[in-house]
Coordinates of C-alpha atoms and ligand atoms in Angstrom, one line a residue:
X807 CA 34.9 28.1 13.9
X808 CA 36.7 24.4 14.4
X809 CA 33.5 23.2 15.9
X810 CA 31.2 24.4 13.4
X811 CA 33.2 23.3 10.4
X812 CA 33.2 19.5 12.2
X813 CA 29.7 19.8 12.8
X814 CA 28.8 20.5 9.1
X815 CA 30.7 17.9 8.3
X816 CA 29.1 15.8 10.3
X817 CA 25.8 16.7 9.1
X818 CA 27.2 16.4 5.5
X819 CA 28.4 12.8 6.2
X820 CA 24.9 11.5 7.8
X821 CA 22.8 13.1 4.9
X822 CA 25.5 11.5 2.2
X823 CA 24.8 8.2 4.2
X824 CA 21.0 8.5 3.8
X825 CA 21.1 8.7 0.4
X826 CA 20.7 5.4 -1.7
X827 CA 23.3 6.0 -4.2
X828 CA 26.7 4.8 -3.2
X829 CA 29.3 7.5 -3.4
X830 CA 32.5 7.5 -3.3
X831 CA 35.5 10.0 -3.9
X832 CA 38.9 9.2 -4.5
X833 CA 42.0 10.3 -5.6
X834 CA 44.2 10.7 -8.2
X835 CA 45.9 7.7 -7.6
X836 CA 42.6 5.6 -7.3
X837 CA 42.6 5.6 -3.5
X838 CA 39.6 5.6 -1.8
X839 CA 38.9 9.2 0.4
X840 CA 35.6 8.9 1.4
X841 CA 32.5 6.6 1.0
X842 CA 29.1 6.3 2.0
X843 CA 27.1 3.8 3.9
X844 CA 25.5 2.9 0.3
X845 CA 29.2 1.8 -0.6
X846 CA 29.3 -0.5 2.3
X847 CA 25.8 -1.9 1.6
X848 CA 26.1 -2.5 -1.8
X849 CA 30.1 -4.4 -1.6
X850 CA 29.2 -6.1 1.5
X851 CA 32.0 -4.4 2.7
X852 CA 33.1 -5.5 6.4
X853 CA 35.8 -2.9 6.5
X854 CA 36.5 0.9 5.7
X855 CA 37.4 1.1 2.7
X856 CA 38.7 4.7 3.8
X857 CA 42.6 4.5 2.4
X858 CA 41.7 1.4 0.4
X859 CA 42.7 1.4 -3.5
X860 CA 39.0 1.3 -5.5
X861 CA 39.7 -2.1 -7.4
X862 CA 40.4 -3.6 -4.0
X863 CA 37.1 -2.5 -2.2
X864 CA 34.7 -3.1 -5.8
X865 CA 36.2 -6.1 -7.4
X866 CA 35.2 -5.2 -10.4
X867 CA 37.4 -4.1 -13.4
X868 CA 35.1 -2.2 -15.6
X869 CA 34.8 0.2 -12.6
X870 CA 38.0 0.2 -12.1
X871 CA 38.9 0.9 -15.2
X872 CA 35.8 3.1 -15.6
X873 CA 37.7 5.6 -12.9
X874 CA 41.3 5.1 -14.6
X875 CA 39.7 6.4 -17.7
X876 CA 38.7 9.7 -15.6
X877 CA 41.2 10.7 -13.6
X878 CA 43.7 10.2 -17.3
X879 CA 40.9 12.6 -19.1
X880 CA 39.9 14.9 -16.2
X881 CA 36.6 14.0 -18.0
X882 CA 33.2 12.6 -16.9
X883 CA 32.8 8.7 -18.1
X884 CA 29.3 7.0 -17.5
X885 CA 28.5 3.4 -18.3
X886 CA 25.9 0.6 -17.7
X887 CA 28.0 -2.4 -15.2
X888 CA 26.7 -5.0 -14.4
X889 CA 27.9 -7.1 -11.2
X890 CA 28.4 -10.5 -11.3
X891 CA 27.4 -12.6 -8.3
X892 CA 31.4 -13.2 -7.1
X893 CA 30.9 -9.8 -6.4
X894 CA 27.6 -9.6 -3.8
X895 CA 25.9 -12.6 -2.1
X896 CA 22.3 -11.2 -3.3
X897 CA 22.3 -12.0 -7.1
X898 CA 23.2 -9.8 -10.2
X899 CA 23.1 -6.0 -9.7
X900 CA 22.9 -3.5 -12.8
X901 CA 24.7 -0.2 -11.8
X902 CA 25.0 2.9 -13.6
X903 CA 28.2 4.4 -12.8
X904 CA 29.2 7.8 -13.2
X905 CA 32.9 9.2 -12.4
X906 CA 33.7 13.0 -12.9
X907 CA 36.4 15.3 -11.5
X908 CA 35.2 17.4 -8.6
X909 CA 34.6 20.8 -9.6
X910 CA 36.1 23.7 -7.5
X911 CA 39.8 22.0 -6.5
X912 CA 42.6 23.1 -9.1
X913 CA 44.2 20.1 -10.5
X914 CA 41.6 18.3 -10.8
X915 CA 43.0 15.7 -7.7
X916 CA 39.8 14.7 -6.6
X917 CA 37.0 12.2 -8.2
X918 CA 33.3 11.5 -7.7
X919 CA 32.2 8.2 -8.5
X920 CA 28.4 7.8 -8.2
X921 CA 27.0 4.3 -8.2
X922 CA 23.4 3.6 -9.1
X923 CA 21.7 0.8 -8.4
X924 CA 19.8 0.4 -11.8
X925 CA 19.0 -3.3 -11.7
X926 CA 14.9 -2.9 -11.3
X927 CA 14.5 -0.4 -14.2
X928 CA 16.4 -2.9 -16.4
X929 CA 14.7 -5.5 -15.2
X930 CA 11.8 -3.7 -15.7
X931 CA 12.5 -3.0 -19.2
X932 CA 13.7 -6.6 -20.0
X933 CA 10.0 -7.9 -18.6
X934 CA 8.4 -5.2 -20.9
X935 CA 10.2 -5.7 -23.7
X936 CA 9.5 -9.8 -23.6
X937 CA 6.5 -9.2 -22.9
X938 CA 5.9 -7.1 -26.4
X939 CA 7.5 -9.8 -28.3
X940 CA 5.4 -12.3 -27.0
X941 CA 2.2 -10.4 -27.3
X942 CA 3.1 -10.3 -30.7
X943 CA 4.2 -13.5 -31.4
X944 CA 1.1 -15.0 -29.7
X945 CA -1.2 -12.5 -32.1
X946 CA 0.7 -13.4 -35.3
X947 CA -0.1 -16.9 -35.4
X948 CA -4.2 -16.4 -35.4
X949 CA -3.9 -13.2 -37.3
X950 CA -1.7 -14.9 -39.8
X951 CA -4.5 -18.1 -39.8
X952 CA -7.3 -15.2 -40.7
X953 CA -5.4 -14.5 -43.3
X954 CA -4.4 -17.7 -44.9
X955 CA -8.6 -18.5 -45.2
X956 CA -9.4 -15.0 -46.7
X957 CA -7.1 -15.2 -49.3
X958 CA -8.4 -18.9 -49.3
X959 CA -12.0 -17.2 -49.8
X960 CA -11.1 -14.7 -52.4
X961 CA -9.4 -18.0 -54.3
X962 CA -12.7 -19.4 -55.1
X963 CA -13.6 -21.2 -51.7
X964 CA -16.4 -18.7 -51.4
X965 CA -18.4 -19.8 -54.4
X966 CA -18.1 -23.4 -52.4
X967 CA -20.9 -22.6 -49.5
X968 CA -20.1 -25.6 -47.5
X969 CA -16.5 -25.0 -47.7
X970 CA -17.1 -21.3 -47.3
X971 CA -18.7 -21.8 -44.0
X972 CA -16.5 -24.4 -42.2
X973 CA -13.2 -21.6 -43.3
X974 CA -15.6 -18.7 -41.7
X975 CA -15.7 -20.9 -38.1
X976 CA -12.6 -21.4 -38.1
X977 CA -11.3 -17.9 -38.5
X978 CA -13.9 -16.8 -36.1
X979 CA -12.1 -18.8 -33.6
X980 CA -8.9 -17.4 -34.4
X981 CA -10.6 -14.1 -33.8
X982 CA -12.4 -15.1 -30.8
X983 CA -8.7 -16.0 -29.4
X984 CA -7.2 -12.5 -30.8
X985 CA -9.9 -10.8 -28.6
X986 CA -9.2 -12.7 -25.2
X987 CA -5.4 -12.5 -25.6
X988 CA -6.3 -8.5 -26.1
X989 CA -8.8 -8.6 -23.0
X990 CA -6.3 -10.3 -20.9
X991 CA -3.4 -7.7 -22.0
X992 CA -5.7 -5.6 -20.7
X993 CA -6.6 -6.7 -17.7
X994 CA -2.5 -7.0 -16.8
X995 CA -1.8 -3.6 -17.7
X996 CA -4.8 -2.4 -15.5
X997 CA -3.6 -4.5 -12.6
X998 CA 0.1 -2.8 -13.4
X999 CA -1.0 0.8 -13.9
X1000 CA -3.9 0.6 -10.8
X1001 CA -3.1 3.5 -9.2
X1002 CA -5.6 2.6 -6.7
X1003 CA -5.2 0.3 -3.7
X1004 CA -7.7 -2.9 -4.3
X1005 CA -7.5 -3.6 -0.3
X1006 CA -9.2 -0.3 0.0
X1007 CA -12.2 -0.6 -2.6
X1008 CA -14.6 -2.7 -0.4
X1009 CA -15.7 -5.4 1.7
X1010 CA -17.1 -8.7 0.6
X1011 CA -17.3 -12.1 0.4
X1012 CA -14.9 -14.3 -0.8
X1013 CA -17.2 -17.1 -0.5
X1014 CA -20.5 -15.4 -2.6
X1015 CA -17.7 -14.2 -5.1
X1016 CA -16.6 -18.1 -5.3
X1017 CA -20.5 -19.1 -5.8
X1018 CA -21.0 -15.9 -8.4
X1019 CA -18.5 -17.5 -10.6
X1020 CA -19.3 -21.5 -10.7
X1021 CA -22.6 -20.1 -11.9
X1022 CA -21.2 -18.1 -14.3
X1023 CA -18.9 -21.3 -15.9
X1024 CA -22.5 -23.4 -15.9
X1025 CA -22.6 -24.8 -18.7
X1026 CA -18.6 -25.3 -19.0
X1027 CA -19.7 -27.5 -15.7
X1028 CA -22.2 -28.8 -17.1
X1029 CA -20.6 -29.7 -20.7
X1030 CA -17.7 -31.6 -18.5
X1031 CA -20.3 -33.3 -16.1
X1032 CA -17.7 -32.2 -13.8
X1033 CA -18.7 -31.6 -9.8
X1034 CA -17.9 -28.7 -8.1
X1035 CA -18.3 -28.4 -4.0
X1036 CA -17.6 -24.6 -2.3
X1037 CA -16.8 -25.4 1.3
X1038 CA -17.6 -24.5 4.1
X1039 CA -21.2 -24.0 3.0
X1040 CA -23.1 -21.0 3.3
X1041 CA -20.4 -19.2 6.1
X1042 CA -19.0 -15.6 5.0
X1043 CA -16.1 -15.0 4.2
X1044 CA -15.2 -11.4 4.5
X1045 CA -12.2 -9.8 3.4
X1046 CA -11.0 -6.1 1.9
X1047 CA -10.8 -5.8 -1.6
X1048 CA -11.4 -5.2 -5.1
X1049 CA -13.9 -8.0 -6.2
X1050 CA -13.8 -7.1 -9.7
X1051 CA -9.4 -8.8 -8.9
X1052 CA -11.3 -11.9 -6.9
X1053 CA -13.8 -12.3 -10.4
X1054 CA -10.4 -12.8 -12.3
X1055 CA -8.9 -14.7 -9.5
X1056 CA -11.7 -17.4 -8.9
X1057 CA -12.8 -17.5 -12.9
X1058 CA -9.4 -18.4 -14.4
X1059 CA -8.5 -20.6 -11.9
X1060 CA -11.8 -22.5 -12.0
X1061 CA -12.2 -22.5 -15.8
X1062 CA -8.5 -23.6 -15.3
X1063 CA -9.3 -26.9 -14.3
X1064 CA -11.9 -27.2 -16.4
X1065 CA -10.6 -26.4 -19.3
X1066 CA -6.9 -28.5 -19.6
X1067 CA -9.3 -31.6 -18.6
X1068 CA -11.1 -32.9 -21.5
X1069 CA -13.0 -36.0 -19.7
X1070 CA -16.0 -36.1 -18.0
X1071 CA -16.7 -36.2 -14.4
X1072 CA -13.8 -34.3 -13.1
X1073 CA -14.2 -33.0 -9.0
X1074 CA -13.5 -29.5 -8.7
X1075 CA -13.6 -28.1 -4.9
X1076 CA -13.2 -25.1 -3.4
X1077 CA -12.1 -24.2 0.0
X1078 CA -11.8 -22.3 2.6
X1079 CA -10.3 -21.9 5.8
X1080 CA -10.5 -19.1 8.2
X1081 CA -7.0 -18.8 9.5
X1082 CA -7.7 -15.5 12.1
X1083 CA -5.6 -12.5 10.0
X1084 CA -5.9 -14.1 6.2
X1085 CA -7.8 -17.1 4.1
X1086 CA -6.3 -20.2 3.4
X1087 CA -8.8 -20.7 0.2
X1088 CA -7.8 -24.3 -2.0
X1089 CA -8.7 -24.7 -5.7
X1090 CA -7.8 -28.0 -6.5
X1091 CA -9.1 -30.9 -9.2
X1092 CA -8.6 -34.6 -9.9
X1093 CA -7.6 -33.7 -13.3
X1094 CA -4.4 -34.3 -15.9
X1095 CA -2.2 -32.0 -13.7
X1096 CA 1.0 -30.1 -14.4
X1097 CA 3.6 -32.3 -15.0
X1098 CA 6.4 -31.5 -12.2
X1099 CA 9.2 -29.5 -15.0
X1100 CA 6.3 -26.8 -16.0
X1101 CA 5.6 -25.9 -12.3
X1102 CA 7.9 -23.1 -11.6
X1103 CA 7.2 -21.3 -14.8
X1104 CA 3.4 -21.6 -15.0
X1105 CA 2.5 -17.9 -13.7
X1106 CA 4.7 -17.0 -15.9
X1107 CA 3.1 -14.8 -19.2
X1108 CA 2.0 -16.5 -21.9
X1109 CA 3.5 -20.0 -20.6
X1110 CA 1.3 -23.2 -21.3
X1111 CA 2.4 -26.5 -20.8
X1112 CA 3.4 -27.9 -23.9
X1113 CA 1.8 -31.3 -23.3
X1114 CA -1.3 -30.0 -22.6
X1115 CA -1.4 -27.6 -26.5
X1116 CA -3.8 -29.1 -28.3
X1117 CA -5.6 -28.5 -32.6
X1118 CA -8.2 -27.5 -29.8
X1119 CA -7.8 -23.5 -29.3
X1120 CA -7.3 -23.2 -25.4
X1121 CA -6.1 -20.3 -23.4
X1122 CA -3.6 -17.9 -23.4
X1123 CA -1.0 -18.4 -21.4
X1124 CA -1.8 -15.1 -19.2
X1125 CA -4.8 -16.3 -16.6
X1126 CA -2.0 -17.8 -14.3
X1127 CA 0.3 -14.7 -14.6
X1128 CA -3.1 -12.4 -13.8
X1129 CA -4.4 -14.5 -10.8
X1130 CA -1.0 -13.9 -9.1
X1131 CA -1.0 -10.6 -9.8
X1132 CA -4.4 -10.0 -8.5
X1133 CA -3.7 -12.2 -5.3
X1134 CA 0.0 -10.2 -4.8
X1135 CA -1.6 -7.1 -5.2
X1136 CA -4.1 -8.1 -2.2
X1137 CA -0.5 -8.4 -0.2
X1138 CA -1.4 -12.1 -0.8
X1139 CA 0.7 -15.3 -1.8
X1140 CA -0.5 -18.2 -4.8
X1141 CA 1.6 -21.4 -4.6
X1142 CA 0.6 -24.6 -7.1
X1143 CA 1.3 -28.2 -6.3
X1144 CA 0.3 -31.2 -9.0
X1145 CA 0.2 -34.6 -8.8
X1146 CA -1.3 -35.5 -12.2
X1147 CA -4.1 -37.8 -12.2
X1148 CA -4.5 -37.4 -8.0
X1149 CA -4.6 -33.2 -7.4
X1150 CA -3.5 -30.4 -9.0
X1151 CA -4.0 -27.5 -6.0
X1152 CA -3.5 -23.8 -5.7
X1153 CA -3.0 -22.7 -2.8
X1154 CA -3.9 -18.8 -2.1
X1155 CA -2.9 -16.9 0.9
X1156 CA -4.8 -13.8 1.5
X1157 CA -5.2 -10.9 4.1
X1158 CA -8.1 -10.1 5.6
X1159 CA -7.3 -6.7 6.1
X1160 CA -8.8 -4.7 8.8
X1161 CA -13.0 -5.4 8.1
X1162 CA -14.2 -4.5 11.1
X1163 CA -13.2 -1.3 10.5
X1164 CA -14.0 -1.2 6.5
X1165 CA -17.6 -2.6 7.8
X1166 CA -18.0 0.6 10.5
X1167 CA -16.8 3.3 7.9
X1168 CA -19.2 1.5 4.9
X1169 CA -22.2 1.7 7.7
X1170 CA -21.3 5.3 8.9
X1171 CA -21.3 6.5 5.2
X1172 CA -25.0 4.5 4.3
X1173 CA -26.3 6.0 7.5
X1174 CA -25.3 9.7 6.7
X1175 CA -27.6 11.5 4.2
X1176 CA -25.4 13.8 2.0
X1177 CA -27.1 16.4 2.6
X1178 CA -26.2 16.5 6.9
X1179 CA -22.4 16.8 5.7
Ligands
LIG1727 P1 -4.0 -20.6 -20.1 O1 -4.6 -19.4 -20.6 O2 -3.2 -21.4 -21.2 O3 -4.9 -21.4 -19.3 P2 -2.7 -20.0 -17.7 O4 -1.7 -19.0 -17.4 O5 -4.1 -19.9 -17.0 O6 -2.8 -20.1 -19.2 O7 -2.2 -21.5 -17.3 C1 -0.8 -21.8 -17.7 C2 -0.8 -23.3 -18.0 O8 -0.9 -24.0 -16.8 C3 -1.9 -23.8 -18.8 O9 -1.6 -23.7 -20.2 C4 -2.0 -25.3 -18.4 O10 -1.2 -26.1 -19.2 C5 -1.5 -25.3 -17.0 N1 -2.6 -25.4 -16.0 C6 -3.2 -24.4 -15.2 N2 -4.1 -24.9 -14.4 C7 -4.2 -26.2 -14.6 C8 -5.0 -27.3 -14.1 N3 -5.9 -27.1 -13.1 N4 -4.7 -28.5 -14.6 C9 -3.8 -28.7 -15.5 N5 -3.0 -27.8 -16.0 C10 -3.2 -26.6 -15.6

């Protein structure tokens, strides 16, 4: 009877240590009676905090004092904490904690603590929520513009033809820009709610896709005089993946350097280097470059380099914050370097994936009619 009562205990403990909440129970005096592996994980603890008092194994006093408050009341207390780094090594942690009296002993002389690590839904929710108020801010200022010339219009300035017409360009600009920033939202919240895996969608070419796009920014190339070179020449590239991502990818990077440089003759080349499991594939120019203080926030949303705002409408602040998306998503990695004036480079990193195979199920499928299935 012993042995069995051990033995579910035992089983009891290794299930409470597979779980990814830390628990904890303690007393009434705020000693700790048992803990979980999760406990260990999350304190960096190096020894058992079996015995220990909870303020001595948590360091933290709004736990502490979170428990206190329970085992006074004999009543469940929950609240948002969030750790500062003197408590863990590995950055800020936002735990919900939960402490209630354990049903079933009488007295009330034991406590759960449950400890949750919350910290990716709140970040989650902070991203969101900036991402909202920058949306908005960033469609206020054209929508506000188109406005401003209507009323302008309605004032009189419509009887003046001339007058009339230049106000009409200019809020069709505005309303050009209101329709990217909307097409861009877009394309970010189908990158975040793809539900499908782009590795699996296909094989292609990298290289073709590269090609497909310089023609498609023509006569951007050709407005710029700029040069553009896709090497090696004419060798495929084959990779798994979504192309439709690799469009975005190769377009906003491309139109990138195009775009922020407003003289002629700038040299645009494209790379790429077979590197066995994954591409090494270059975008670089000769261009104005990103001055050394805007690098590390430059894929973020909605950031442009202040320098480089001009009366000239340019882009949105989201291509960057797509491309790496897109690229991540592909298990990939985008770095950016800049020397301005010499190179301004992005650097992608990107998986292969297993195309041998892709290629033999793709040919399989094309040789089997439907109707032998
Ligand atoms: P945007 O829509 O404004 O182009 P991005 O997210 O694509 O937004 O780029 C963010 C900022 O990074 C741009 O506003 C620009 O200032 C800078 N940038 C990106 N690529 C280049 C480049 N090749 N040369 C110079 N600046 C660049």
């Amino acid at each position: 009877m012993t042995l069995l009562f051990e033995e579910n205990q035992g089983i009891l403990e290794i299930m409470l240590d597979g779980l990814a909440d830390s628990i904890l129970v303690v007393d009434s005096s705020a000693s700790i009676l048992f803990a979980n592996k999760a406990v260990k994980d999350l304190f960096e603890l190096t020894r058992d905090p079996v015995g220990r008092d909870i303020l001595e194994v948590v360091r933290n006093h709004r736990i502490h004092k979170l428990v206190l408050e329970t085992i006074e009341s004999k009543k469940p207390v929950t609240e948002e904490i969030e750790l500062t780094s003197g408590q863990r090594d590995t950055g800020q942690v936002v735990l919900s904690v939960n402490a209630e009296p354990l049903p079933g002993f009488v007295g009330d002389k034991y406590f759960r603590v449950i400890l949750r690590d919350d910290t990716h839904r709140v970040e989650t929710e902070q991203v969101r929520r900036d991402f909202v108020a920058n949306a908005s801010h960033e469609l206020r200022t054209p929508l506000s513009i188109i406005n401003g010339y209507i009323e302008n219009l309605r004032e009189g300035a419509v009887e003046d033809s001339e007058l009339a017409h230049r106000f009409l360009g200019i809020m069709k600009k505005h309303g050009d820009r209101i329709a990217r920033i909307v097409e861009d939202m877009l394309t970010i919240s189908k990158f975040e709610s793809a539900a499908h895996d782009p590795t699996k969608a296909g094989v292609f070419d990298l290289q073709s896709c590269a090609h497909d796009v310089v023609e498609r920014l023509h006569p951007l190339i050709e407005e710029k005089q700029a040069n553009i070179t896709v090497t090696p020449e004419n060798r495929p590239s084959l990779i798994c993946g979504d192309r439709f991502y690799w469009d975005q990818i190769f377009f906003n990077l491309v139109e990138n350097a195009l775009k922020q440089n407003v003289r002629t003759g700038l040299n645009v080349k494209i790379s790429f280097h077979d590197q066995d499991t994954h591409f090494r594939i270059c975008i670089s120019d000769d261009g104005v470059g990103i001055p050394m203080a805007d690098l590390p926030f430059i894929f973020k949303r909605f950031y442009r380099v202040e320098k480089h705002h001009s009366k000239e409408i340019k882009g949105t602040g989201l291509g960057l914050s797509i491309v790496k998306r897109a690229i991540e998503s592909h298990g990939g990695t985008v770095e950016a370097s800049s020397t301005p004036g010499k190179e301004t480079a992005f650097v992608i990193h990107a998986p292969k994936g297993d195309v041998e195979h892709a290629v033999l199920m793709e040919t399989e499928s094309e040789e089997q009619p439907f109707e032998a299935r």
